Amino acid sequence: MTVNDDSFTNWKNREEIAESMIPIIGKLHRERDVTVLVHSRSLVNKSVISILKTHRFARQIAGEELSVTETLPFLKALTTLDLGPSQIDIGMLAATYKSNSRGLSVEEFTAEAVAGATGANKLERSTGRDVVLYGFGRIGRLVARLLIEKAGSGNGLRLRAIVVRGGGEADLVKRASLLRRDSIHGQFQGTITVDEANSTIIANGNAIRVIYANDPSEVDYTAYGIKDAILIDNTGKWRDREGLSKHLRPGVDKVVLTAPGKGDVPNIVHGVNQDMIKPDERILSCASCTTNAIVPPLKAMDDEYGVLRGHVETVHSFTNDQNLLDNYHKADRRGRSAPLNMVITETGAASAVAKALPDLKAPITGSSIRVPVPDVSIAILSLRLGRETTRDEVLEYLRGVSLHSPLKRQIDFTTAPDAVSMDFVGSRHSSIIDAGATKVDGDNAILYLWYDNEFGYSCQVIRVVQHVSGVEYPTYPVPAV
């Protein structure tokens, strides 16, 4: 048998194993609210090829290959346990077992590692929490996709309604079409039908009422059977407490803004400061996509090295706020053609750091350039550190943060030498550290942070909503602090 034959046979074997994993992963998710991960990447509703690619990507952050032959025994071991709602990382289980099994069997090791989610320790399954989207633009539609994807067992978050202004003839059909197909993020994974008589979009069995209103004051959500809902404002029209309070209508309990909040509105970057949300807080912000990209690595660097000062320069994809061709705009430069120009603009991300990291005393400045790409941006974070270090030390530390720390859902790490922006479309992390571009000289460090400013940010929004709704399930094995 030739080397080629050996490689192909090995591939077919791994395909067969990945195929056998799909029903196990699906059953755990539907029946027990268990999400199976590999190094923070969900395997729920993934194809055979996606499962194999997710395993292969482990080499980027763990430094070595991970095979489905290594993770399958841990997946099978989970089926023997009395599991409650949780997220379980079989990649981490396999890696930890390999480094220190302590003589335990796979079954014994798995039971010990996920003990917090089993038996008397397990959480009760949620009865569900209603969610309303106010606005249905770029972020609104991606958040909708994520909510539908995570509906899973029918528990957790339930997208009940979308509020938009009337758009004329065939409005509902057009909005459903925009949800179904996206030029950047591709086809919706599932089926979508339209019930025009009841003003409803049905996506993967989820009936989503489309409510037409020009102002929050026009809507009584209880009339649609909605109660205690979390409303996600994707319009950015209101950003202070007074304006956002307009949404606190019958049927709505909390309001989450997908833009930086002003005044005393808490700006939350999940993974960093979600624990500061007071139980009685009804209005909060998920900050900006750029704030979510820079705050987690900034916190990581401050925790290890101390940060004395910093500057962030963002090279940002263009947005709907800009013009396709030169035309009037209330902001001077944003009126110039977005697909044809680099446009210097401002960013509030640097000032927003103080809200998300109040203990960070270092001054952080920032500026931004919009460039002619439709999605994925990069933040160049230049830091003066509290002590001298080396490039190898920083990279090893950040690799560990992306793999083992409580920030591993926010921070990703790539060593790909030819990485470019389009490679990160669809990333669920809020920040991806480019190892090859990182520069360190004594107490100066420059980090290059890629981020999908649409999808990665939408994932952070969902994490905040899960947290305030009480359906943010714990992850096992527990990351080292």
PDB file of N, CA, C and O in Angstrom, residues 45-92:
ATOM      1  N   ASN A  45     -24.781  20.668  15.439  1.00  0.00           N
ATOM      2  CA  ASN A  45     -25.284  20.908  14.074  1.00  0.00           C
ATOM      3  C   ASN A  45     -24.167  21.073  13.035  1.00  0.00           C
ATOM      4  O   ASN A  45     -24.352  21.725  12.008  1.00  0.00           O
ATOM      5  N   LYS A  46     -23.025  20.473  13.301  1.00  0.00           N
ATOM      6  CA  LYS A  46     -21.911  20.564  12.358  1.00  0.00           C
ATOM      7  C   LYS A  46     -21.859  19.322  11.472  1.00  0.00           C
ATOM      8  O   LYS A  46     -22.243  18.230  11.883  1.00  0.00           O
ATOM      9  N   SER A  47     -21.345  19.510  10.263  1.00  0.00           N
ATOM     10  CA  SER A  47     -21.188  18.406   9.319  1.00  0.00           C
ATOM     11  C   SER A  47     -19.955  17.583   9.662  1.00  0.00           C
ATOM     12  O   SER A  47     -19.138  17.977  10.516  1.00  0.00           O
ATOM     13  N   VAL A  48     -19.799  16.451   8.971  1.00  0.00           N
ATOM     14  CA  VAL A  48     -18.620  15.605   9.156  1.00  0.00           C
ATOM     15  C   VAL A  48     -17.347  16.402   8.899  1.00  0.00           C
ATOM     16  O   VAL A  48     -16.386  16.372   9.686  1.00  0.00           O
ATOM     17  N   ILE A  49     -17.331  17.133   7.798  1.00  0.00           N
ATOM     18  CA  ILE A  49     -16.129  17.901   7.439  1.00  0.00           C
ATOM     19  C   ILE A  49     -15.864  18.992   8.465  1.00  0.00           C
ATOM     20  O   ILE A  49     -14.709  19.232   8.862  1.00  0.00           O
ATOM     21  N   SER A  50     -16.910  19.659   8.940  1.00  0.00           N
ATOM     22  CA  SER A  50     -16.728  20.713   9.944  1.00  0.00           C
ATOM     23  C   SER A  50     -16.148  20.152  11.239  1.00  0.00           C
ATOM     24  O   SER A  50     -15.297  20.780  11.873  1.00  0.00           O
ATOM     25  N   ILE A  51     -16.616  18.975  11.633  1.00  0.00           N
ATOM     26  CA  ILE A  51     -16.083  18.347  12.850  1.00  0.00           C
ATOM     27  C   ILE A  51     -14.601  18.033  12.683  1.00  0.00           C
ATOM     28  O   ILE A  51     -13.784  18.289  13.576  1.00  0.00           O
ATOM     29  N   LEU A  52     -14.227  17.506  11.522  1.00  0.00           N
ATOM     30  CA  LEU A  52     -12.818  17.180  11.274  1.00  0.00           C
ATOM     31  C   LEU A  52     -11.961  18.446  11.209  1.00  0.00           C
ATOM     32  O   LEU A  52     -10.844  18.475  11.738  1.00  0.00           O
ATOM     33  N   LYS A  53     -12.485  19.499  10.581  1.00  0.00           N
ATOM     34  CA  LYS A  53     -11.730  20.752  10.496  1.00  0.00           C
ATOM     35  C   LYS A  53     -11.567  21.392  11.864  1.00  0.00           C
ATOM     36  O   LYS A  53     -10.521  21.967  12.172  1.00  0.00           O
ATOM     37  N   THR A  54     -12.600  21.299  12.692  1.00  0.00           N
ATOM     38  CA  THR A  54     -12.512  21.857  14.041  1.00  0.00           C
ATOM     39  C   THR A  54     -11.440  21.135  14.841  1.00  0.00           C
ATOM     40  O   THR A  54     -10.670  21.763  15.574  1.00  0.00           O
ATOM     41  N   HIS A  55     -11.369  19.840  14.707  1.00  0.00           N
ATOM     42  CA  HIS A  55     -10.310  19.082  15.380  1.00  0.00           C
ATOM     43  C   HIS A  55      -8.935  19.473  14.844  1.00  0.00           C
ATOM     44  O   HIS A  55      -7.983  19.633  15.599  1.00  0.00           O
ATOM     45  N   ARG A  56      -8.839  19.615  13.534  1.00  0.00           N
ATOM     46  CA  ARG A  56      -7.539  19.954  12.941  1.00  0.00           C
ATOM     47  C   ARG A  56      -7.070  21.334  13.365  1.00  0.00           C
ATOM     48  O   ARG A  56      -5.871  21.565  13.557  1.00  0.00           O
ATOM     49  N   PHE A  57      -8.026  22.264  13.549  1.00  0.00           N
ATOM     50  CA  PHE A  57      -7.642  23.621  13.929  1.00  0.00           C
ATOM     51  C   PHE A  57      -6.976  23.656  15.300  1.00  0.00           C
ATOM     52  O   PHE A  57      -6.268  24.612  15.627  1.00  0.00           O
ATOM     53  N   ALA A  58      -7.174  22.621  16.095  1.00  0.00           N
ATOM     54  CA  ALA A  58      -6.571  22.592  17.429  1.00  0.00           C
ATOM     55  C   ALA A  58      -5.062  22.769  17.373  1.00  0.00           C
ATOM     56  O   ALA A  58      -4.454  23.276  18.318  1.00  0.00           O
ATOM     57  N   ARG A  59      -4.449  22.387  16.249  1.00  0.00           N
ATOM     58  CA  ARG A  59      -2.991  22.514  16.154  1.00  0.00           C
ATOM     59  C   ARG A  59      -2.557  23.982  16.210  1.00  0.00           C
ATOM     60  O   ARG A  59      -1.428  24.290  16.609  1.00  0.00           O
ATOM     61  N   GLN A  60      -3.462  24.899  15.806  1.00  0.00           N
ATOM     62  CA  GLN A  60      -3.129  26.317  15.818  1.00  0.00           C
ATOM     63  C   GLN A  60      -2.993  26.855  17.239  1.00  0.00           C
ATOM     64  O   GLN A  60      -2.192  27.756  17.489  1.00  0.00           O
ATOM     65  N   ILE A  61      -3.778  26.303  18.168  1.00  0.00           N
ATOM     66  CA  ILE A  61      -3.744  26.836  19.525  1.00  0.00           C
ATOM     67  C   ILE A  61      -3.081  25.886  20.518  1.00  0.00           C
ATOM     68  O   ILE A  61      -2.511  26.324  21.506  1.00  0.00           O
ATOM     69  N   ALA A  62      -3.160  24.594  20.244  1.00  0.00           N
ATOM     70  CA  ALA A  62      -2.561  23.626  21.166  1.00  0.00           C
ATOM     71  C   ALA A  62      -1.155  23.214  20.742  1.00  0.00           C
ATOM     72  O   ALA A  62      -0.417  22.608  21.506  1.00  0.00           O
ATOM     73  N   GLY A  63      -0.799  23.539  19.492  1.00  0.00           N
ATOM     74  CA  GLY A  63       0.539  23.220  19.017  1.00  0.00           C
ATOM     75  C   GLY A  63       0.704  21.820  18.491  1.00  0.00           C
ATOM     76  O   GLY A  63       1.789  21.439  18.055  1.00  0.00           O
ATOM     77  N   GLU A  64      -0.357  21.016  18.515  1.00  0.00           N
ATOM     78  CA  GLU A  64      -0.278  19.659  17.998  1.00  0.00           C
ATOM     79  C   GLU A  64      -1.640  19.209  17.488  1.00  0.00           C
ATOM     80  O   GLU A  64      -2.673  19.793  17.821  1.00  0.00           O
ATOM     81  N   GLU A  65      -1.633  18.170  16.681  1.00  0.00           N
ATOM     82  CA  GLU A  65      -2.863  17.665  16.079  1.00  0.00           C
ATOM     83  C   GLU A  65      -3.791  17.073  17.144  1.00  0.00           C
ATOM     84  O   GLU A  65      -3.351  16.584  18.180  1.00  0.00           O
ATOM     85  N   LEU A  66      -5.079  17.152  16.865  1.00  0.00           N
ATOM     86  CA  LEU A  66      -6.084  16.497  17.687  1.00  0.00           C
ATOM     87  C   LEU A  66      -6.950  15.687  16.752  1.00  0.00           C
ATOM     88  O   LEU A  66      -7.470  16.212  15.767  1.00  0.00           O
ATOM     89  N   SER A  67      -7.108  14.408  17.047  1.00  0.00           N
ATOM     90  CA  SER A  67      -7.863  13.521  16.170  1.00  0.00           C
ATOM     91  C   SER A  67      -9.195  13.137  16.808  1.00  0.00           C
ATOM     92  O   SER A  67      -9.322  13.088  18.041  1.00  0.00           O
ATOM     93  N   VAL A  68     -10.174  12.857  15.970  1.00  0.00           N
ATOM     94  CA  VAL A  68     -11.462  12.371  16.476  1.00  0.00           C
ATOM     95  C   VAL A  68     -11.298  11.040  17.198  1.00  0.00           C
ATOM     96  O   VAL A  68     -12.131  10.691  18.042  1.00  0.00           O
ATOM     97  N   THR A  69     -10.242  10.302  16.883  1.00  0.00           N
ATOM     98  CA  THR A  69     -10.014   9.045  17.601  1.00  0.00           C
ATOM     99  C   THR A  69      -9.686   9.318  19.072  1.00  0.00           C
ATOM    100  O   THR A  69      -9.932   8.456  19.927  1.00  0.00           O
ATOM    101  N   GLU A  70      -9.139  10.501  19.362  1.00  0.00           N
ATOM    102  CA  GLU A  70      -8.812  10.872  20.739  1.00  0.00           C
ATOM    103  C   GLU A  70     -10.029  11.381  21.494  1.00  0.00           C
ATOM    104  O   GLU A  70     -10.159  11.153  22.703  1.00  0.00           O
ATOM    105  N   THR A  71     -10.924  12.097  20.813  1.00  0.00           N
ATOM    106  CA  THR A  71     -12.058  12.720  21.513  1.00  0.00           C
ATOM    107  C   THR A  71     -13.280  11.813  21.603  1.00  0.00           C
ATOM    108  O   THR A  71     -14.097  11.960  22.513  1.00  0.00           O
ATOM    109  N   LEU A  72     -13.434  10.856  20.673  1.00  0.00           N
ATOM    110  CA  LEU A  72     -14.618   9.998  20.676  1.00  0.00           C
ATOM    111  C   LEU A  72     -14.818   9.268  22.007  1.00  0.00           C
ATOM    112  O   LEU A  72     -15.946   9.209  22.512  1.00  0.00           O
ATOM    113  N   PRO A  73     -13.773   8.687  22.618  1.00  0.00           N
ATOM    114  CA  PRO A  73     -13.994   7.996  23.898  1.00  0.00           C
ATOM    115  C   PRO A  73     -14.582   8.910  24.974  1.00  0.00           C
ATOM    116  O   PRO A  73     -15.402   8.467  25.791  1.00  0.00           O
ATOM    117  N   PHE A  74     -14.184  10.184  24.968  1.00  0.00           N
ATOM    118  CA  PHE A  74     -14.712  11.129  25.964  1.00  0.00           C
ATOM    119  C   PHE A  74     -16.164  11.474  25.657  1.00  0.00           C
ATOM    120  O   PHE A  74     -16.977  11.616  26.570  1.00  0.00           O
ATOM    121  N   LEU A  75     -16.487  11.590  24.367  1.00  0.00           N
ATOM    122  CA  LEU A  75     -17.868  11.843  23.977  1.00  0.00           C
ATOM    123  C   LEU A  75     -18.757  10.681  24.404  1.00  0.00           C
ATOM    124  O   LEU A  75     -19.854  10.878  24.949  1.00  0.00           O
ATOM    125  N   LYS A  76     -18.300   9.471  24.175  1.00  0.00           N
ATOM    126  CA  LYS A  76     -19.074   8.293  24.577  1.00  0.00           C
ATOM    127  C   LYS A  76     -19.226   8.234  26.096  1.00  0.00           C
ATOM    128  O   LYS A  76     -20.282   7.844  26.609  1.00  0.00           O
ATOM    129  N   ALA A  77     -18.169   8.635  26.811  1.00  0.00           N
ATOM    130  CA  ALA A  77     -18.228   8.603  28.276  1.00  0.00           C
ATOM    131  C   ALA A  77     -19.298   9.560  28.795  1.00  0.00           C
ATOM    132  O   ALA A  77     -19.957   9.290  29.816  1.00  0.00           O
ATOM    133  N   LEU A  78     -19.519  10.680  28.092  1.00  0.00           N
ATOM    134  CA  LEU A  78     -20.532  11.646  28.522  1.00  0.00           C
ATOM    135  C   LEU A  78     -21.932  11.041  28.491  1.00  0.00           C
ATOM    136  O   LEU A  78     -22.793  11.397  29.304  1.00  0.00           O
ATOM    137  N   THR A  79     -22.171  10.130  27.558  1.00  0.00           N
ATOM    138  CA  THR A  79     -23.509   9.552  27.417  1.00  0.00           C
ATOM    139  C   THR A  79     -23.877   8.653  28.593  1.00  0.00           C
ATOM    140  O   THR A  79     -25.052   8.341  28.794  1.00  0.00           O
ATOM    141  N   THR A  80     -22.893   8.238  29.372  1.00  0.00           N
ATOM    142  CA  THR A  80     -23.155   7.351  30.513  1.00  0.00           C
ATOM    143  C   THR A  80     -23.442   8.128  31.795  1.00  0.00           C
ATOM    144  O   THR A  80     -23.762   7.530  32.821  1.00  0.00           O
ATOM    145  N   LEU A  81     -23.303   9.470  31.740  1.00  0.00           N
ATOM    146  CA  LEU A  81     -23.423  10.288  32.938  1.00  0.00           C
ATOM    147  C   LEU A  81     -24.791  10.962  33.020  1.00  0.00           C
ATOM    148  O   LEU A  81     -25.439  11.222  32.005  1.00  0.00           O
ATOM    149  N   ASP A  82     -25.191  11.277  34.230  1.00  0.00           N
ATOM    150  CA  ASP A  82     -26.450  11.997  34.474  1.00  0.00           C
ATOM    151  C   ASP A  82     -26.176  13.498  34.355  1.00  0.00           C
ATOM    152  O   ASP A  82     -26.083  14.213  35.345  1.00  0.00           O
ATOM    153  N   LEU A  83     -26.069  13.970  33.115  1.00  0.00           N
ATOM    154  CA  LEU A  83     -25.651  15.345  32.859  1.00  0.00           C
ATOM    155  C   LEU A  83     -26.815  16.324  32.897  1.00  0.00           C
ATOM    156  O   LEU A  83     -27.927  16.020  32.463  1.00  0.00           O
ATOM    157  N   GLY A  84     -26.513  17.524  33.386  1.00  0.00           N
ATOM    158  CA  GLY A  84     -27.445  18.636  33.312  1.00  0.00           C
ATOM    159  C   GLY A  84     -26.954  19.652  32.297  1.00  0.00           C
ATOM    160  O   GLY A  84     -25.918  19.447  31.637  1.00  0.00           O
ATOM    161  N   PRO A  85     -27.685  20.757  32.097  1.00  0.00           N
ATOM    162  CA  PRO A  85     -27.299  21.782  31.122  1.00  0.00           C
ATOM    163  C   PRO A  85     -25.878  22.274  31.348  1.00  0.00           C
ATOM    164  O   PRO A  85     -25.507  22.644  32.465  1.00  0.00           O
ATOM    165  N   SER A  86     -25.070  22.267  30.282  1.00  0.00           N
ATOM    166  CA  SER A  86     -23.658  22.634  30.409  1.00  0.00           C
ATOM    167  C   SER A  86     -23.030  22.699  29.035  1.00  0.00           C
ATOM    168  O   SER A  86     -23.637  22.336  28.022  1.00  0.00           O
ATOM    169  N   GLN A  87     -21.807  23.185  29.009  1.00  0.00           N
ATOM    170  CA  GLN A  87     -20.962  23.128  27.822  1.00  0.00           C
ATOM    171  C   GLN A  87     -19.744  22.282  28.180  1.00  0.00           C
ATOM    172  O   GLN A  87     -19.083  22.562  29.189  1.00  0.00           O
ATOM    173  N   ILE A  88     -19.470  21.272  27.378  1.00  0.00           N
ATOM    174  CA  ILE A  88     -18.377  20.354  27.715  1.00  0.00           C
ATOM    175  C   ILE A  88     -17.397  20.295  26.556  1.00  0.00           C
ATOM    176  O   ILE A  88     -17.774  19.982  25.420  1.00  0.00           O
ATOM    177  N   ASP A  89     -16.147  20.598  26.861  1.00  0.00           N
ATOM    178  CA  ASP A  89     -15.097  20.684  25.848  1.00  0.00           C
ATOM    179  C   ASP A  89     -14.328  19.363  25.798  1.00  0.00           C
ATOM    180  O   ASP A  89     -13.456  19.104  26.635  1.00  0.00           O
ATOM    181  N   ILE A  90     -14.662  18.524  24.817  1.00  0.00           N
ATOM    182  CA  ILE A  90     -14.000  17.215  24.725  1.00  0.00           C
ATOM    183  C   ILE A  90     -12.561  17.362  24.240  1.00  0.00           C
ATOM    184  O   ILE A  90     -11.733  16.471  24.480  1.00  0.00           O
ATOM    185  N   GLY A  91     -12.257  18.472  23.577  1.00  0.00           N
ATOM    186  CA  GLY A  91     -10.864  18.730  23.200  1.00  0.00           C
ATOM    187  C   GLY A  91     -10.010  18.956  24.429  1.00  0.00           C
ATOM    188  O   GLY A  91      -8.899  18.422  24.544  1.00  0.00           O
ATOM    189  N   MET A  92     -10.540  19.747  25.370  1.00  0.00           N
ATOM    190  CA  MET A  92      -9.825  19.997  26.619  1.00  0.00           C
ATOM    191  C   MET A  92      -9.739  18.729  27.465  1.00  0.00           C
ATOM    192  O   MET A  92      -8.719  18.471  28.115  1.00  0.00           O
TER     193      MET A  92
END
